[in-house]
Tab-separated table of C-alpha atoms in Angstrom:
chain	number	residue	atom	x	y	z
B	1	ASP	CA	-77.390	-5.961	-14.404
B	2	THR	CA	-78.554	-9.500	-13.688
B	3	GLY	CA	-81.191	-9.681	-16.393
B	4	VAL	CA	-81.258	-11.825	-19.507
B	5	SER	CA	-78.598	-10.819	-22.006
B	6	GLN	CA	-78.366	-11.599	-25.704
B	7	ASN	CA	-75.537	-11.232	-28.176
B	8	PRO	CA	-75.178	-9.882	-30.705
B	9	ARG	CA	-77.897	-7.263	-30.596
B	10	HIS	CA	-77.892	-6.921	-34.367
B	11	LYS	CA	-76.766	-9.261	-37.109
B	12	ILE	CA	-76.777	-8.613	-40.837
B	13	THR	CA	-75.941	-11.553	-43.050
B	14	LYS	CA	-76.254	-12.673	-46.630
B	15	ARG	CA	-78.672	-15.352	-47.700
B	16	GLY	CA	-77.174	-18.787	-47.356
B	17	GLN	CA	-74.816	-17.929	-44.507
B	18	ASN	CA	-74.969	-19.478	-41.058
B	19	VAL	CA	-75.545	-17.367	-37.960
B	20	THR	CA	-75.386	-18.097	-34.249
B	21	PHE	CA	-76.950	-16.156	-31.400
B	22	ARG	CA	-76.215	-16.433	-27.716
B	23	CYS	CA	-78.470	-16.023	-24.702
B	24	ASP	CA	-77.364	-15.758	-21.084
B	25	PRO	CA	-80.358	-16.255	-18.805
B	26	ILE	CA	-80.779	-15.047	-15.253
B	27	SER	CA	-78.324	-17.212	-13.348
B	28	GLU	CA	-80.732	-19.055	-11.062
B	29	HIS	CA	-83.294	-19.770	-13.790
B	30	ASN	CA	-83.378	-23.331	-15.057
B	31	ARG	CA	-85.954	-22.761	-17.804
B	32	LEU	CA	-84.997	-21.054	-21.058
B	33	TYR	CA	-87.177	-20.195	-24.040
B	34	TRP	CA	-86.507	-18.898	-27.545
B	35	TYR	CA	-89.099	-16.871	-29.425
B	36	ARG	CA	-89.171	-15.137	-32.789
B	37	GLN	CA	-90.895	-11.806	-33.370
B	38	THR	CA	-91.597	-10.272	-36.756
B	39	LEU	CA	-92.754	-6.731	-37.363
B	40	GLY	CA	-96.332	-6.148	-36.253
B	41	GLN	CA	-96.634	-9.512	-34.580
B	42	GLY	CA	-96.275	-10.869	-31.098
B	43	PRO	CA	-93.464	-13.246	-30.228
B	44	GLU	CA	-93.861	-16.847	-31.443
B	45	PHE	CA	-92.458	-19.753	-29.482
B	46	LEU	CA	-89.549	-21.651	-31.005
B	47	THR	CA	-88.058	-23.955	-28.389
B	48	TYR	CA	-87.688	-24.615	-24.669
B	49	PHE	CA	-84.966	-25.959	-22.383
B	50	GLN	CA	-85.140	-27.164	-18.833
B	51	ASN	CA	-81.559	-27.170	-17.632
B	52	GLU	CA	-79.620	-28.703	-20.526
B	53	ALA	CA	-82.509	-30.726	-21.937
B	54	GLN	CA	-84.406	-29.416	-24.949
B	55	LEU	CA	-87.925	-30.492	-24.071
B	56	GLU	CA	-90.062	-28.841	-26.693
B	57	LYS	CA	-89.720	-27.546	-30.246
B	58	SER	CA	-92.260	-25.620	-32.269
B	59	ARG	CA	-93.186	-26.573	-35.805
B	60	LEU	CA	-91.735	-23.163	-36.678
B	61	LEU	CA	-88.309	-24.567	-35.909
B	62	SER	CA	-87.280	-26.009	-39.253
B	63	ASP	CA	-84.341	-28.367	-39.571
B	64	ARG	CA	-82.149	-25.381	-40.425
B	65	PHE	CA	-82.537	-24.214	-36.832
B	66	SER	CA	-80.723	-25.811	-33.937
B	67	ALA	CA	-80.491	-24.779	-30.326
B	68	GLU	CA	-78.282	-25.952	-27.504
B	69	ARG	CA	-77.822	-25.326	-23.829
B	70	PRO	CA	-74.769	-27.462	-23.129
B	71	LYS	CA	-74.289	-26.896	-19.420
B	72	GLY	CA	-77.703	-25.687	-18.482
B	73	SER	CA	-76.499	-22.108	-18.405
B	74	PHE	CA	-76.205	-20.092	-21.629
B	75	SER	CA	-77.918	-21.153	-24.819
B	76	THR	CA	-77.137	-20.766	-28.500
B	77	LEU	CA	-79.491	-20.656	-31.448
B	78	GLU	CA	-77.980	-21.412	-34.844
B	79	ILE	CA	-79.626	-20.865	-38.187
B	80	GLN	CA	-78.022	-22.598	-41.134
B	81	ARG	CA	-78.390	-21.497	-44.750
B	82	THR	CA	-80.296	-18.372	-43.786
B	83	GLU	CA	-83.231	-17.229	-45.898
B	84	GLN	CA	-84.757	-13.778	-46.176
B	85	GLY	CA	-87.795	-15.088	-44.321
B	86	ASP	CA	-85.593	-15.651	-41.283
B	87	SER	CA	-85.275	-11.895	-40.811
B	88	ALA	CA	-86.823	-11.195	-37.421
B	89	MET	CA	-86.090	-10.359	-33.809
B	90	TYR	CA	-85.004	-13.442	-31.872
B	91	LEU	CA	-85.927	-13.234	-28.208
B	92	CYS	CA	-84.680	-15.312	-25.334
B	93	ALA	CA	-86.513	-15.635	-22.038
B	94	SER	CA	-85.858	-17.441	-18.792
B	95	SER	CA	-87.874	-18.370	-15.764
B	96	SER	CA	-87.495	-20.233	-12.515
B	97	SER	CA	-89.384	-23.357	-11.622
B	98	GLY	CA	-90.587	-22.173	-8.229
B	99	GLN	CA	-94.283	-22.015	-9.138
B	100	GLY	CA	-94.347	-24.658	-11.779
B	101	LEU	CA	-95.118	-23.538	-15.275
B	102	TYR	CA	-96.949	-20.364	-14.180
B	103	ASN	CA	-93.907	-18.278	-13.508
B	104	GLU	CA	-93.466	-15.164	-15.533
B	105	GLN	CA	-90.738	-15.239	-18.126
B	106	PHE	CA	-88.036	-12.593	-18.178
B	107	PHE	CA	-87.014	-11.527	-21.651
B	108	GLY	CA	-83.730	-10.361	-23.065
B	109	PRO	CA	-83.402	-7.386	-25.436
B	110	GLY	CA	-83.351	-9.643	-28.470
B	111	THR	CA	-81.103	-10.150	-31.483
B	112	ARG	CA	-82.341	-8.497	-34.648
B	113	LEU	CA	-81.415	-10.563	-37.696
B	114	THR	CA	-81.478	-9.095	-41.184
B	115	VAL	CA	-80.890	-11.477	-44.084
B	116	LEU	CA	-79.981	-9.712	-47.337
T	1	ALA	CA	-106.590	-24.045	-30.794
T	2	GLN	CA	-105.571	-21.654	-28.099
T	3	SER	CA	-105.287	-18.018	-29.027
T	4	VAL	CA	-105.193	-14.469	-27.824
T	5	ALA	CA	-106.749	-11.502	-29.589
T	6	GLN	CA	-105.957	-7.843	-29.121
T	7	PRO	CA	-108.647	-6.137	-31.181
T	8	GLU	CA	-107.041	-2.687	-31.245
T	9	ASP	CA	-103.808	-2.032	-33.086
T	10	GLN	CA	-103.483	1.341	-31.381
T	11	VAL	CA	-105.012	3.121	-28.401
T	12	ASN	CA	-104.694	6.873	-27.964
T	13	VAL	CA	-105.194	8.432	-24.548
T	14	ALA	CA	-104.617	11.861	-23.068
T	15	GLU	CA	-102.273	12.054	-20.114
T	16	GLY	CA	-104.169	11.795	-16.841
T	17	ASN	CA	-107.097	9.923	-18.370
T	18	PRO	CA	-107.841	6.278	-17.650
T	19	LEU	CA	-106.632	3.748	-20.190
T	20	THR	CA	-107.820	0.318	-21.231
T	21	VAL	CA	-106.041	-2.099	-23.539
T	22	LYS	CA	-108.269	-4.978	-24.544
T	23	CYS	CA	-107.479	-8.680	-24.684
T	24	THR	CA	-109.677	-11.705	-25.268
T	25	TYR	CA	-108.571	-15.309	-25.157
T	26	SER	CA	-109.598	-18.747	-26.265
T	27	VAL	CA	-108.295	-21.727	-24.306
T	28	SER	CA	-109.382	-25.131	-23.167
T	29	GLY	CA	-109.582	-25.323	-19.404
T	30	ASN	CA	-108.519	-22.607	-17.012
T	31	PRO	CA	-106.470	-19.827	-18.579
T	32	TYR	CA	-103.174	-18.507	-17.276
T	33	LEU	CA	-102.896	-14.957	-18.590
T	34	PHE	CA	-100.070	-12.438	-18.742
T	35	TRP	CA	-99.446	-8.853	-19.814
T	36	TYR	CA	-96.072	-7.641	-21.054
T	37	VAL	CA	-94.889	-4.217	-22.217
T	38	GLN	CA	-92.239	-3.586	-24.854
T	39	TYR	CA	-90.386	-0.290	-25.099
T	40	PRO	CA	-88.378	0.550	-28.228
T	41	ASN	CA	-85.065	-1.315	-28.415
T	42	ARG	CA	-85.799	-3.144	-25.191
T	43	GLY	CA	-87.037	-6.587	-24.302
T	44	LEU	CA	-90.498	-7.416	-23.096
T	45	GLN	CA	-91.118	-6.536	-19.479
T	46	PHE	CA	-93.548	-8.463	-17.320
T	47	LEU	CA	-96.450	-6.396	-15.949
T	48	LEU	CA	-98.828	-8.845	-14.297
T	49	LYS	CA	-100.398	-12.285	-14.476
T	50	TYR	CA	-103.609	-14.083	-13.612
T	51	ILE	CA	-103.370	-17.658	-12.460
T	52	THR	CA	-106.280	-18.057	-10.060
T	53	GLY	CA	-108.106	-16.184	-7.325
T	54	ASP	CA	-109.162	-12.545	-7.349
T	55	ASN	CA	-110.348	-11.405	-10.761
T	56	LEU	CA	-108.632	-8.025	-10.358
T	57	VAL	CA	-104.881	-8.390	-10.619
T	58	LYS	CA	-102.515	-5.570	-9.731
T	59	GLY	CA	-99.146	-5.274	-11.367
T	60	SER	CA	-96.174	-3.049	-11.997
T	61	TYR	CA	-96.230	0.700	-12.719
T	62	GLY	CA	-99.812	1.126	-11.473
T	63	PHE	CA	-101.331	-1.239	-14.038
T	64	GLU	CA	-104.071	-3.688	-13.241
T	65	ALA	CA	-106.091	-6.193	-15.237
T	66	GLU	CA	-109.524	-7.647	-14.812
T	67	PHE	CA	-110.155	-11.295	-15.592
T	68	ASN	CA	-113.685	-11.935	-16.848
T	69	LYS	CA	-114.380	-15.604	-17.441
T	70	SER	CA	-117.832	-15.158	-18.990
T	71	GLN	CA	-116.494	-12.699	-21.545
T	72	THR	CA	-113.146	-14.513	-21.897
T	73	SER	CA	-111.380	-11.204	-21.475
T	74	PHE	CA	-108.360	-9.911	-19.605
T	75	HIS	CA	-108.276	-6.163	-20.217
T	76	LEU	CA	-105.348	-4.088	-18.993
T	77	LYS	CA	-106.216	-0.877	-17.167
T	78	LYS	CA	-104.646	2.108	-15.490
T	79	PRO	CA	-106.577	4.872	-13.717
T	80	SER	CA	-104.351	7.721	-14.882
T	81	ALA	CA	-102.121	7.406	-17.942
T	82	LEU	CA	-98.612	8.847	-18.150
T	83	VAL	CA	-96.747	9.862	-21.283
T	84	SER	CA	-94.083	7.360	-20.249
T	85	ASP	CA	-96.663	4.555	-20.555
T	86	SER	CA	-96.475	4.913	-24.337
T	87	ALA	CA	-95.248	1.552	-25.581
T	88	LEU	CA	-96.325	-1.711	-27.177
T	89	TYR	CA	-98.431	-3.957	-24.954
T	90	PHE	CA	-98.803	-7.708	-25.385
T	91	CYS	CA	-101.342	-10.027	-23.860
T	92	ALA	CA	-100.333	-13.689	-23.606
T	93	VAL	CA	-101.779	-16.988	-22.490
T	94	ARG	CA	-99.817	-19.991	-21.342
T	95	ASP	CA	-100.010	-22.801	-23.854
T	96	ARG	CA	-101.868	-25.705	-22.282
T	97	ASN	CA	-101.681	-28.109	-25.202
T	98	GLY	CA	-100.496	-31.583	-24.337
T	99	GLY	CA	-96.783	-31.661	-23.771
T	100	SER	CA	-96.432	-27.891	-23.585
T	101	GLN	CA	-93.766	-26.752	-21.175
T	102	GLY	CA	-95.171	-23.372	-20.353
T	103	ASN	CA	-94.406	-21.386	-23.454
T	104	LEU	CA	-96.571	-18.352	-24.058
T	105	ILE	CA	-98.953	-17.596	-26.912
T	106	PHE	CA	-98.941	-13.860	-27.578
T	107	GLY	CA	-101.407	-11.491	-29.157
T	108	LYS	CA	-100.294	-9.182	-31.962
T	109	GLY	CA	-99.803	-6.284	-29.601
T	110	THR	CA	-101.453	-2.916	-29.040
T	111	LYS	CA	-99.553	0.322	-29.401
T	112	LEU	CA	-100.469	2.708	-26.615
T	113	SER	CA	-99.888	6.396	-27.267
T	114	VAL	CA	-100.349	8.818	-24.385
T	115	LYS	CA	-100.364	12.485	-25.373
T	116	PRO	CA	-99.541	15.334	-22.981
């Protein structure tokens, strides 16, 4: 399967702990996005990478959140000092740059975070 | 502010009947519109997009959508619903705010239920 993969699929943690999620995009895609989805809502944009450069961050991305894409391939999203409000599904998506910014994004299955 | 509205939380259709899932948008300038479907425990799957050109866009799995600029709508349609179409459907618009790198703004989603 050459789709977007995310690990882990589920993460349960206690409040105050740090967690890290990984996303492996489709190999030829240079654009990578992170979104957060809570129950009953559509995904909300968190941050965007083009290759290894983080070019955009949402106001939703507090200073407890950090994302990296060190070699322009996989990406990690870390949440420090987790809070119960961080409980959500974290989605990763990737796209190519062939048609500019109009390309569809391909989504991974998500990582469901539960903060106790 | 740019936004997408899906006025129906749930749509119920009998198998074999036509289905419509509604979406309206609010953007500055020309909209770039997308439909995604989300099955349980799976990531969002791209169905179709409107960038420019013909107002009737055809997509995956027999779905199509009609762009109506005067009504600022982009309703998803299918002539004959299948039970397997039951899922959560999201309409999205590409963020065109200054500096945006193509992230999507999603509606809240519409649950489609197709009964045999």
